[in-house]
Amino acid sequence: MDRTHILVLGGTTEARALAGALHARGVRLTTSLAGRVAAPRLPEGEVRIGGFGGAEGLAAWLRGHRVDVLIDATHPFAGTISFNAARAAGLAHVPLLALRRPGWAPVEGDIWHSAGSLEEAARALPALGRRVFLTTGRMGLAAFADADDALWFLVRSVDPPEPPHPARMEVLLDRGPFTLDGERALLRGHRVDVLVTKDSGGAATVPKLTAAREAGVPVVIVRRPPVPDGVPVATTPEEALAWVDGLGPV
Ligand code: NAP
């Protein structure tokens, strides 16, 4: 495995964990980040930042940097890069794995409303509440920009949002993991009566769902885009390592 070059498409906790594990094995590893976050948490190993220029650009990068294995460990909602990865892997004849943490499942007491998109989530809001805790990331705020005037938004994001965004909003700059006590206090303190989240999965942001359940606050949960057809999926970094081992010498 020592000469194998693995490209990890990153931007997630799982991608960093996988990079750490591969690095510890002495594998040649590059993590690619989109460059959306001003000061990203960097993984071990080599890092490159910025887009590739579509699927063809990514395929050219795979060939030019002699990549043997591609692992798409991007966020479950980063649908474009995942689609590009599937196409590029085919073009460059490189094995591809998607690393996707499992989505969340409702438990007793949850009041969940499923939405197929951010736009659908925005349309559902007026019937559910007035004071919205919006945790879908600053890139998707445009979907809520024309919201009903009666709605007020608490927007939590890592970096400050740019327009278009809702007119009536307060911004909370923070990044997880978040504590249950903190989420309880936040819902209470801002009198939140509806929460919007993507079905990101993972433990880091689950306390908001627990706090919402306890407070009887409904949650609009945006469904994930599908993993591209034919791409095998691992749900943990450990499963991804086992898949790499299963490839044998590449
Ligand atoms: P996206 O819509 O799927 O991708 C848009 C474009 O950004 C891609 O076509 C690609 O540009 C570039 N890109 C995305 N991820 C990249 C990567 N890891 N390395 C190099 N270029 C990348 O992605 P997104 O939803 O904007 O997310 C961007 C990044 O943020 C992802 O890496 C993802 O893991 C992370 N992230 C996303 C979310 C979310 O909710 N979407 C949440 C947390 C973290 P080119 O076509 O030029 O190659």
mmCIF file of C-alpha atoms and ligand atoms in Angstrom:
data_model
loop_
_atom_site.group_PDB
_atom_site.id
_atom_site.type_symbol
_atom_site.label_atom_id
_atom_site.label_comp_id
_atom_site.label_asym_id
_atom_site.label_seq_id
_atom_site.Cartn_x
_atom_site.Cartn_y
_atom_site.Cartn_z
ATOM 1 C CA MET A 1 0.000 0.000 0.000
ATOM 2 C CA ASP A 2 2.946 2.382 0.580
ATOM 3 C CA ARG A 3 3.022 3.761 -2.970
ATOM 4 C CA THR A 4 -0.723 4.069 -3.276
ATOM 5 C CA HIS A 5 -1.971 7.630 -3.691
ATOM 6 C CA ILE A 6 -5.437 8.190 -2.235
ATOM 7 C CA LEU A 7 -7.436 11.341 -2.887
ATOM 8 C CA VAL A 8 -10.024 12.084 -0.215
ATOM 9 C CA LEU A 9 -12.674 14.645 -1.094
ATOM 10 C CA GLY A 10 -13.138 16.181 2.322
ATOM 11 C CA GLY A 11 -14.826 18.868 4.359
ATOM 12 C CA THR A 12 -16.275 16.584 7.057
ATOM 13 C CA THR A 13 -15.309 15.136 10.438
ATOM 14 C CA GLU A 14 -15.251 11.660 8.857
ATOM 15 C CA ALA A 15 -12.867 12.805 6.115
ATOM 16 C CA ARG A 16 -10.459 14.132 8.749
ATOM 17 C CA ALA A 17 -10.672 10.899 10.742
ATOM 18 C CA LEU A 18 -10.042 8.841 7.618
ATOM 19 C CA ALA A 19 -7.103 11.053 6.636
ATOM 20 C CA GLY A 20 -5.615 10.580 10.120
ATOM 21 C CA ALA A 21 -5.946 6.795 9.877
ATOM 22 C CA LEU A 22 -4.501 6.613 6.344
ATOM 23 C CA HIS A 23 -1.657 8.948 7.282
ATOM 24 C CA ALA A 24 -0.826 6.756 10.293
ATOM 25 C CA ARG A 25 -0.501 3.811 7.875
ATOM 26 C CA GLY A 26 2.049 5.709 5.803
ATOM 27 C CA VAL A 27 -0.213 5.884 2.748
ATOM 28 C CA ARG A 28 0.306 8.805 0.364
ATOM 29 C CA LEU A 29 -2.793 10.862 0.880
ATOM 30 C CA THR A 30 -4.203 14.124 -0.396
ATOM 31 C CA THR A 31 -7.342 15.692 1.027
ATOM 32 C CA SER A 32 -9.212 18.117 -1.184
ATOM 33 C CA LEU A 33 -11.259 20.948 0.331
ATOM 34 C CA ALA A 34 -13.637 23.209 -1.559
ATOM 35 C CA GLY A 35 -12.370 26.355 0.179
ATOM 36 C CA ARG A 36 -15.773 27.484 1.502
ATOM 37 C CA VAL A 37 -14.660 27.926 5.130
ATOM 38 C CA ALA A 38 -12.191 30.741 5.834
ATOM 39 C CA ALA A 39 -10.171 28.819 8.436
ATOM 40 C CA PRO A 40 -10.876 25.097 7.918
ATOM 41 C CA ARG A 41 -9.793 22.396 10.348
ATOM 42 C CA LEU A 42 -6.991 20.777 8.390
ATOM 43 C CA PRO A 43 -6.499 17.002 8.204
ATOM 44 C CA GLU A 44 -3.181 15.187 8.352
ATOM 45 C CA GLY A 45 -1.418 14.508 5.058
ATOM 46 C CA GLU A 46 -1.287 16.734 2.001
ATOM 47 C CA VAL A 47 -4.105 19.203 1.429
ATOM 48 C CA ARG A 48 -5.244 20.994 -1.718
ATOM 49 C CA ILE A 49 -7.940 23.665 -1.729
ATOM 50 C CA GLY A 50 -10.384 24.781 -4.438
ATOM 51 C CA GLY A 51 -12.577 23.320 -7.169
ATOM 52 C CA PHE A 52 -11.245 21.085 -9.939
ATOM 53 C CA GLY A 53 -13.329 22.547 -12.741
ATOM 54 C CA GLY A 54 -16.087 19.941 -12.990
ATOM 55 C CA ALA A 55 -15.878 16.189 -13.545
ATOM 56 C CA GLU A 56 -13.415 16.527 -16.434
ATOM 57 C CA GLY A 57 -11.139 18.712 -14.288
ATOM 58 C CA LEU A 58 -11.257 16.195 -11.476
ATOM 59 C CA ALA A 59 -10.527 13.339 -13.908
ATOM 60 C CA ALA A 60 -7.507 15.278 -15.204
ATOM 61 C CA TRP A 61 -6.315 15.820 -11.616
ATOM 62 C CA LEU A 62 -6.656 12.091 -10.875
ATOM 63 C CA ARG A 63 -4.575 11.227 -13.928
ATOM 64 C CA GLY A 64 -2.037 14.044 -13.479
ATOM 65 C CA HIS A 65 -1.380 13.206 -9.826
ATOM 66 C CA ARG A 66 -1.436 9.439 -10.363
ATOM 67 C CA VAL A 67 -4.283 8.847 -7.951
ATOM 68 C CA ASP A 68 -5.015 5.142 -7.401
ATOM 69 C CA VAL A 69 -8.094 5.411 -5.189
ATOM 70 C CA LEU A 70 -10.733 8.117 -4.782
ATOM 71 C CA ILE A 71 -12.812 8.451 -1.626
ATOM 72 C CA ASP A 72 -15.702 10.890 -1.653
ATOM 73 C CA ALA A 73 -16.000 11.812 2.031
ATOM 74 C CA THR A 74 -17.826 15.074 1.377
ATOM 75 C CA HIS A 75 -20.917 16.184 3.259
ATOM 76 C CA PRO A 76 -24.084 14.178 2.426
ATOM 77 C CA PHE A 77 -25.564 17.368 0.900
ATOM 78 C CA ALA A 78 -22.596 18.170 -1.343
ATOM 79 C CA GLY A 79 -24.372 16.561 -4.298
ATOM 80 C CA THR A 80 -22.502 18.217 -7.167
ATOM 81 C CA ILE A 81 -19.012 17.127 -6.142
ATOM 82 C CA SER A 82 -20.298 13.596 -5.457
ATOM 83 C CA PHE A 83 -21.821 13.419 -8.926
ATOM 84 C CA ASN A 84 -18.567 14.782 -10.405
ATOM 85 C CA ALA A 85 -16.544 12.233 -8.420
ATOM 86 C CA ALA A 86 -18.595 9.358 -9.873
ATOM 87 C CA ARG A 87 -18.122 10.653 -13.405
ATOM 88 C CA ALA A 88 -14.424 11.440 -12.959
ATOM 89 C CA ALA A 89 -13.691 8.031 -11.422
ATOM 90 C CA GLY A 90 -15.250 6.435 -14.501
ATOM 91 C CA LEU A 91 -13.281 8.631 -16.890
ATOM 92 C CA ALA A 92 -9.961 8.052 -15.115
ATOM 93 C CA HIS A 93 -10.651 4.372 -14.269
ATOM 94 C CA VAL A 94 -10.042 4.911 -10.562
ATOM 95 C CA PRO A 95 -11.992 2.946 -7.902
ATOM 96 C CA LEU A 96 -14.371 5.191 -5.953
ATOM 97 C CA LEU A 97 -15.959 4.821 -2.533
ATOM 98 C CA ALA A 98 -18.471 7.187 -0.926
ATOM 99 C CA LEU A 99 -18.068 7.664 2.825
ATOM 100 C CA ARG A 100 -21.435 8.774 4.201
ATOM 101 C CA ARG A 101 -22.400 8.898 7.842
ATOM 102 C CA PRO A 102 -25.916 7.452 8.353
ATOM 103 C CA GLY A 103 -28.847 9.864 8.399
ATOM 104 C CA TRP A 104 -30.884 10.517 11.551
ATOM 105 C CA ALA A 105 -34.053 8.604 12.422
ATOM 106 C CA PRO A 106 -36.900 10.069 14.494
ATOM 107 C CA VAL A 107 -37.536 8.701 17.978
ATOM 108 C CA GLU A 108 -40.650 8.912 20.125
ATOM 109 C CA GLY A 109 -41.586 12.503 20.867
ATOM 110 C CA ASP A 110 -40.014 13.958 17.733
ATOM 111 C CA ILE A 111 -42.274 16.157 15.608
ATOM 112 C CA TRP A 112 -40.561 15.904 12.223
ATOM 113 C CA HIS A 113 -41.689 17.221 8.858
ATOM 114 C CA SER A 114 -39.740 15.881 5.921
ATOM 115 C CA ALA A 115 -38.855 18.243 3.046
ATOM 116 C CA GLY A 116 -37.328 17.348 -0.301
ATOM 117 C CA SER A 117 -35.377 20.596 -0.617
ATOM 118 C CA LEU A 118 -34.578 23.840 1.187
ATOM 119 C CA GLU A 119 -37.301 25.551 -0.885
ATOM 120 C CA GLU A 120 -39.864 22.995 0.277
ATOM 121 C CA ALA A 121 -38.671 23.529 3.870
ATOM 122 C CA ALA A 122 -39.185 27.284 3.474
ATOM 123 C CA ARG A 123 -42.735 26.733 2.176
ATOM 124 C CA ALA A 124 -43.568 24.516 5.173
ATOM 125 C CA LEU A 125 -42.558 27.105 7.788
ATOM 126 C CA PRO A 126 -45.546 29.481 8.065
ATOM 127 C CA ALA A 127 -47.813 26.611 9.123
ATOM 128 C CA LEU A 128 -45.372 25.471 11.810
ATOM 129 C CA GLY A 129 -44.019 28.509 13.640
ATOM 130 C CA ARG A 130 -42.787 32.100 13.607
ATOM 131 C CA ARG A 131 -39.360 31.981 15.259
ATOM 132 C CA VAL A 132 -37.139 29.753 13.164
ATOM 133 C CA PHE A 133 -33.792 28.274 14.135
ATOM 134 C CA LEU A 134 -32.141 27.740 10.748
ATOM 135 C CA THR A 135 -29.137 25.385 10.802
ATOM 136 C CA THR A 136 -28.863 24.535 7.115
ATOM 137 C CA GLY A 137 -25.649 26.473 6.482
ATOM 138 C CA ARG A 138 -25.045 29.904 5.046
ATOM 139 C CA MET A 139 -24.909 28.664 1.430
ATOM 140 C CA GLY A 140 -28.606 27.753 1.365
ATOM 141 C CA LEU A 141 -30.051 30.957 2.809
ATOM 142 C CA ALA A 142 -31.361 32.197 -0.531
ATOM 143 C CA ALA A 143 -34.183 29.639 -0.275
ATOM 144 C CA PHE A 144 -35.480 31.550 2.771
ATOM 145 C CA ALA A 145 -34.833 35.079 1.453
ATOM 146 C CA ASP A 146 -38.448 35.661 0.371
ATOM 147 C CA ALA A 147 -39.947 34.200 3.513
ATOM 148 C CA ASP A 148 -43.181 35.497 4.972
ATOM 149 C CA ASP A 149 -42.607 38.821 6.831
ATOM 150 C CA ALA A 150 -44.025 37.259 9.967
ATOM 151 C CA LEU A 151 -41.049 34.863 10.191
ATOM 152 C CA TRP A 152 -37.927 35.656 12.200
ATOM 153 C CA PHE A 153 -34.748 33.571 11.738
ATOM 154 C CA LEU A 154 -31.902 32.640 14.015
ATOM 155 C CA VAL A 155 -29.172 31.567 11.569
ATOM 156 C CA ARG A 156 -26.200 29.575 12.836
ATOM 157 C CA SER A 157 -23.192 29.253 10.551
ATOM 158 C CA VAL A 158 -19.401 28.974 10.672
ATOM 159 C CA ASP A 159 -18.737 32.100 8.568
ATOM 160 C CA PRO A 160 -20.948 35.196 8.150
ATOM 161 C CA PRO A 161 -23.746 34.773 5.573
ATOM 162 C CA GLU A 162 -23.961 36.920 2.476
ATOM 163 C CA PRO A 163 -27.128 38.086 0.717
ATOM 164 C CA PRO A 164 -29.601 36.932 -0.382
ATOM 165 C CA HIS A 165 -30.851 35.986 3.073
ATOM 166 C CA PRO A 166 -34.028 36.514 5.116
ATOM 167 C CA ALA A 167 -34.696 40.151 6.062
ATOM 168 C CA ARG A 168 -35.501 39.416 9.695
ATOM 169 C CA MET A 169 -32.561 37.394 10.961
ATOM 170 C CA GLU A 170 -29.999 37.211 13.731
ATOM 171 C CA VAL A 171 -26.698 35.454 13.015
ATOM 172 C CA LEU A 172 -24.879 33.206 15.448
ATOM 173 C CA LEU A 173 -21.326 32.426 14.318
ATOM 174 C CA ASP A 174 -20.372 29.074 15.763
ATOM 175 C CA ARG A 175 -19.310 25.599 14.723
ATOM 176 C CA GLY A 176 -20.091 22.293 16.400
ATOM 177 C CA PRO A 177 -19.953 20.116 18.311
ATOM 178 C CA PHE A 178 -22.745 21.677 20.381
ATOM 179 C CA THR A 179 -23.868 20.610 23.871
ATOM 180 C CA LEU A 180 -27.396 19.645 24.860
ATOM 181 C CA ASP A 181 -27.441 22.281 27.620
ATOM 182 C CA GLY A 182 -26.293 24.901 25.120
ATOM 183 C CA GLU A 183 -28.988 23.928 22.594
ATOM 184 C CA ARG A 184 -31.693 23.922 25.279
ATOM 185 C CA ALA A 185 -30.652 27.412 26.397
ATOM 186 C CA LEU A 186 -30.550 28.626 22.819
ATOM 187 C CA LEU A 187 -34.066 27.409 21.977
ATOM 188 C CA ARG A 188 -35.429 28.876 25.219
ATOM 189 C CA GLY A 189 -33.494 32.147 25.056
ATOM 190 C CA HIS A 190 -34.602 32.924 21.504
ATOM 191 C CA ARG A 191 -38.122 31.497 21.967
ATOM 192 C CA VAL A 192 -37.580 29.253 18.946
ATOM 193 C CA ASP A 193 -40.777 27.510 17.826
ATOM 194 C CA VAL A 194 -39.516 25.658 14.732
ATOM 195 C CA LEU A 195 -36.125 24.218 13.739
ATOM 196 C CA VAL A 196 -34.876 23.602 10.196
ATOM 197 C CA THR A 197 -32.020 21.192 9.558
ATOM 198 C CA LYS A 198 -30.601 19.046 6.818
ATOM 199 C CA ASP A 199 -30.481 15.306 7.548
ATOM 200 C CA SER A 200 -26.736 15.588 8.026
ATOM 201 C CA GLY A 201 -26.477 12.720 10.495
ATOM 202 C CA GLY A 202 -23.604 12.263 12.927
ATOM 203 C CA ALA A 203 -23.254 13.028 16.618
ATOM 204 C CA ALA A 204 -21.840 16.562 16.495
ATOM 205 C CA THR A 205 -25.126 18.331 15.849
ATOM 206 C CA VAL A 206 -27.642 15.865 17.294
ATOM 207 C CA PRO A 207 -28.228 17.815 20.564
ATOM 208 C CA LYS A 208 -30.385 20.350 18.686
ATOM 209 C CA LEU A 209 -32.777 17.517 17.780
ATOM 210 C CA THR A 210 -32.892 16.328 21.398
ATOM 211 C CA ALA A 211 -33.500 19.863 22.653
ATOM 212 C CA ALA A 212 -36.289 20.348 20.081
ATOM 213 C CA ARG A 213 -37.939 17.067 21.108
ATOM 214 C CA GLU A 214 -37.841 18.017 24.798
ATOM 215 C CA ALA A 215 -39.324 21.440 24.065
ATOM 216 C CA GLY A 216 -42.013 20.112 21.706
ATOM 217 C CA VAL A 217 -40.519 22.190 18.877
ATOM 218 C CA PRO A 218 -41.281 20.841 15.381
ATOM 219 C CA VAL A 219 -38.338 20.099 13.095
ATOM 220 C CA VAL A 220 -38.321 20.478 9.319
ATOM 221 C CA ILE A 221 -35.759 17.971 8.132
ATOM 222 C CA VAL A 222 -34.423 18.208 4.590
ATOM 223 C CA ARG A 223 -33.837 14.848 2.907
ATOM 224 C CA ARG A 224 -30.440 13.970 1.399
ATOM 225 C CA PRO A 225 -29.659 13.783 -2.290
ATOM 226 C CA PRO A 226 -28.959 10.159 -3.344
ATOM 227 C CA VAL A 227 -25.439 8.740 -3.679
ATOM 228 C CA PRO A 228 -24.736 8.358 -7.433
ATOM 229 C CA ASP A 229 -25.758 4.981 -8.879
ATOM 230 C CA GLY A 230 -23.255 2.172 -8.581
ATOM 231 C CA VAL A 231 -20.973 3.872 -6.036
ATOM 232 C CA PRO A 232 -20.270 1.661 -2.996
ATOM 233 C CA VAL A 233 -20.918 3.315 0.365
ATOM 234 C CA ALA A 234 -19.088 3.043 3.696
ATOM 235 C CA THR A 235 -20.741 4.590 6.739
ATOM 236 C CA THR A 236 -17.655 4.983 8.956
ATOM 237 C CA PRO A 237 -13.948 5.689 8.407
ATOM 238 C CA GLU A 238 -13.250 2.130 9.645
ATOM 239 C CA GLU A 239 -15.492 0.677 6.938
ATOM 240 C CA ALA A 240 -13.717 2.845 4.391
ATOM 241 C CA LEU A 241 -10.323 1.509 5.517
ATOM 242 C CA ALA A 242 -11.631 -2.067 5.202
ATOM 243 C CA TRP A 243 -12.801 -1.273 1.659
ATOM 244 C CA VAL A 244 -9.340 0.093 0.789
ATOM 245 C CA ASP A 245 -7.754 -3.087 2.189
ATOM 246 C CA GLY A 246 -10.168 -5.166 0.133
ATOM 247 C CA LEU A 247 -8.865 -3.587 -3.084
ATOM 248 C CA GLY A 248 -5.516 -5.298 -2.597
ATOM 249 C CA PRO A 249 -2.469 -3.823 -4.382
ATOM 250 C CA VAL A 250 -3.571 -1.032 -6.712
HETATM 251 P P1 NAP B 1 -21.211 20.952 -4.007
HETATM 252 O O1 NAP B 1 -22.378 21.832 -4.211
HETATM 253 O O2 NAP B 1 -21.386 19.493 -4.123
HETATM 254 O O3 NAP B 1 -20.006 21.355 -4.953
HETATM 255 C C1 NAP B 1 -19.952 22.557 -5.686
HETATM 256 C C2 NAP B 1 -18.579 22.671 -6.270
HETATM 257 O O4 NAP B 1 -17.620 22.928 -5.238
HETATM 258 C C3 NAP B 1 -18.078 21.406 -6.934
HETATM 259 O O5 NAP B 1 -18.578 21.304 -8.251
HETATM 260 C C4 NAP B 1 -16.584 21.579 -6.862
HETATM 261 O O6 NAP B 1 -16.130 22.535 -7.824
HETATM 262 C C5 NAP B 1 -16.397 22.251 -5.526
HETATM 263 N N1 NAP B 1 -16.145 21.299 -4.428
HETATM 264 C C6 NAP B 1 -17.015 20.787 -3.531
HETATM 265 N N2 NAP B 1 -16.398 20.011 -2.655
HETATM 266 C C7 NAP B 1 -15.092 20.001 -2.999
HETATM 267 C C8 NAP B 1 -13.930 19.386 -2.459
HETATM 268 N N3 NAP B 1 -13.994 18.600 -1.361
HETATM 269 N N4 NAP B 1 -12.736 19.624 -3.083
HETATM 270 C C9 NAP B 1 -12.669 20.416 -4.181
HETATM 271 N N5 NAP B 1 -13.727 21.039 -4.731
HETATM 272 C C10 NAP B 1 -14.923 20.832 -4.147
HETATM 273 O O7 NAP B 1 -20.562 21.239 -2.553
HETATM 274 P P2 NAP B 1 -21.066 22.197 -1.352
HETATM 275 O O8 NAP B 1 -22.362 21.688 -0.862
HETATM 276 O O9 NAP B 1 -20.894 23.611 -1.767
HETATM 277 O O10 NAP B 1 -19.960 21.824 -0.253
HETATM 278 C C11 NAP B 1 -18.626 22.258 -0.412
HETATM 279 C C12 NAP B 1 -17.769 21.540 0.601
HETATM 280 O O11 NAP B 1 -18.227 21.818 1.923
HETATM 281 C C13 NAP B 1 -17.764 20.028 0.426
HETATM 282 O O12 NAP B 1 -16.439 19.605 0.348
HETATM 283 C C14 NAP B 1 -18.479 19.492 1.656
HETATM 284 O O13 NAP B 1 -17.887 18.321 2.158
HETATM 285 C C15 NAP B 1 -18.379 20.638 2.656
HETATM 286 N N6 NAP B 1 -19.595 20.769 3.468
HETATM 287 C C16 NAP B 1 -20.811 20.927 2.844
HETATM 288 C C17 NAP B 1 -21.953 21.026 3.626
HETATM 289 C C18 NAP B 1 -23.316 21.132 2.973
HETATM 290 O O14 NAP B 1 -24.323 21.166 3.715
HETATM 291 N N7 NAP B 1 -23.439 21.144 1.672
HETATM 292 C C19 NAP B 1 -21.859 20.984 5.026
HETATM 293 C C20 NAP B 1 -20.592 20.851 5.611
HETATM 294 C C21 NAP B 1 -19.478 20.734 4.826
HETATM 295 P P3 NAP B 1 -15.527 22.083 -9.244
HETATM 296 O O15 NAP B 1 -16.712 21.658 -10.060
HETATM 297 O O16 NAP B 1 -14.838 23.304 -9.747
HETATM 298 O O17 NAP B 1 -14.597 20.938 -8.981
#
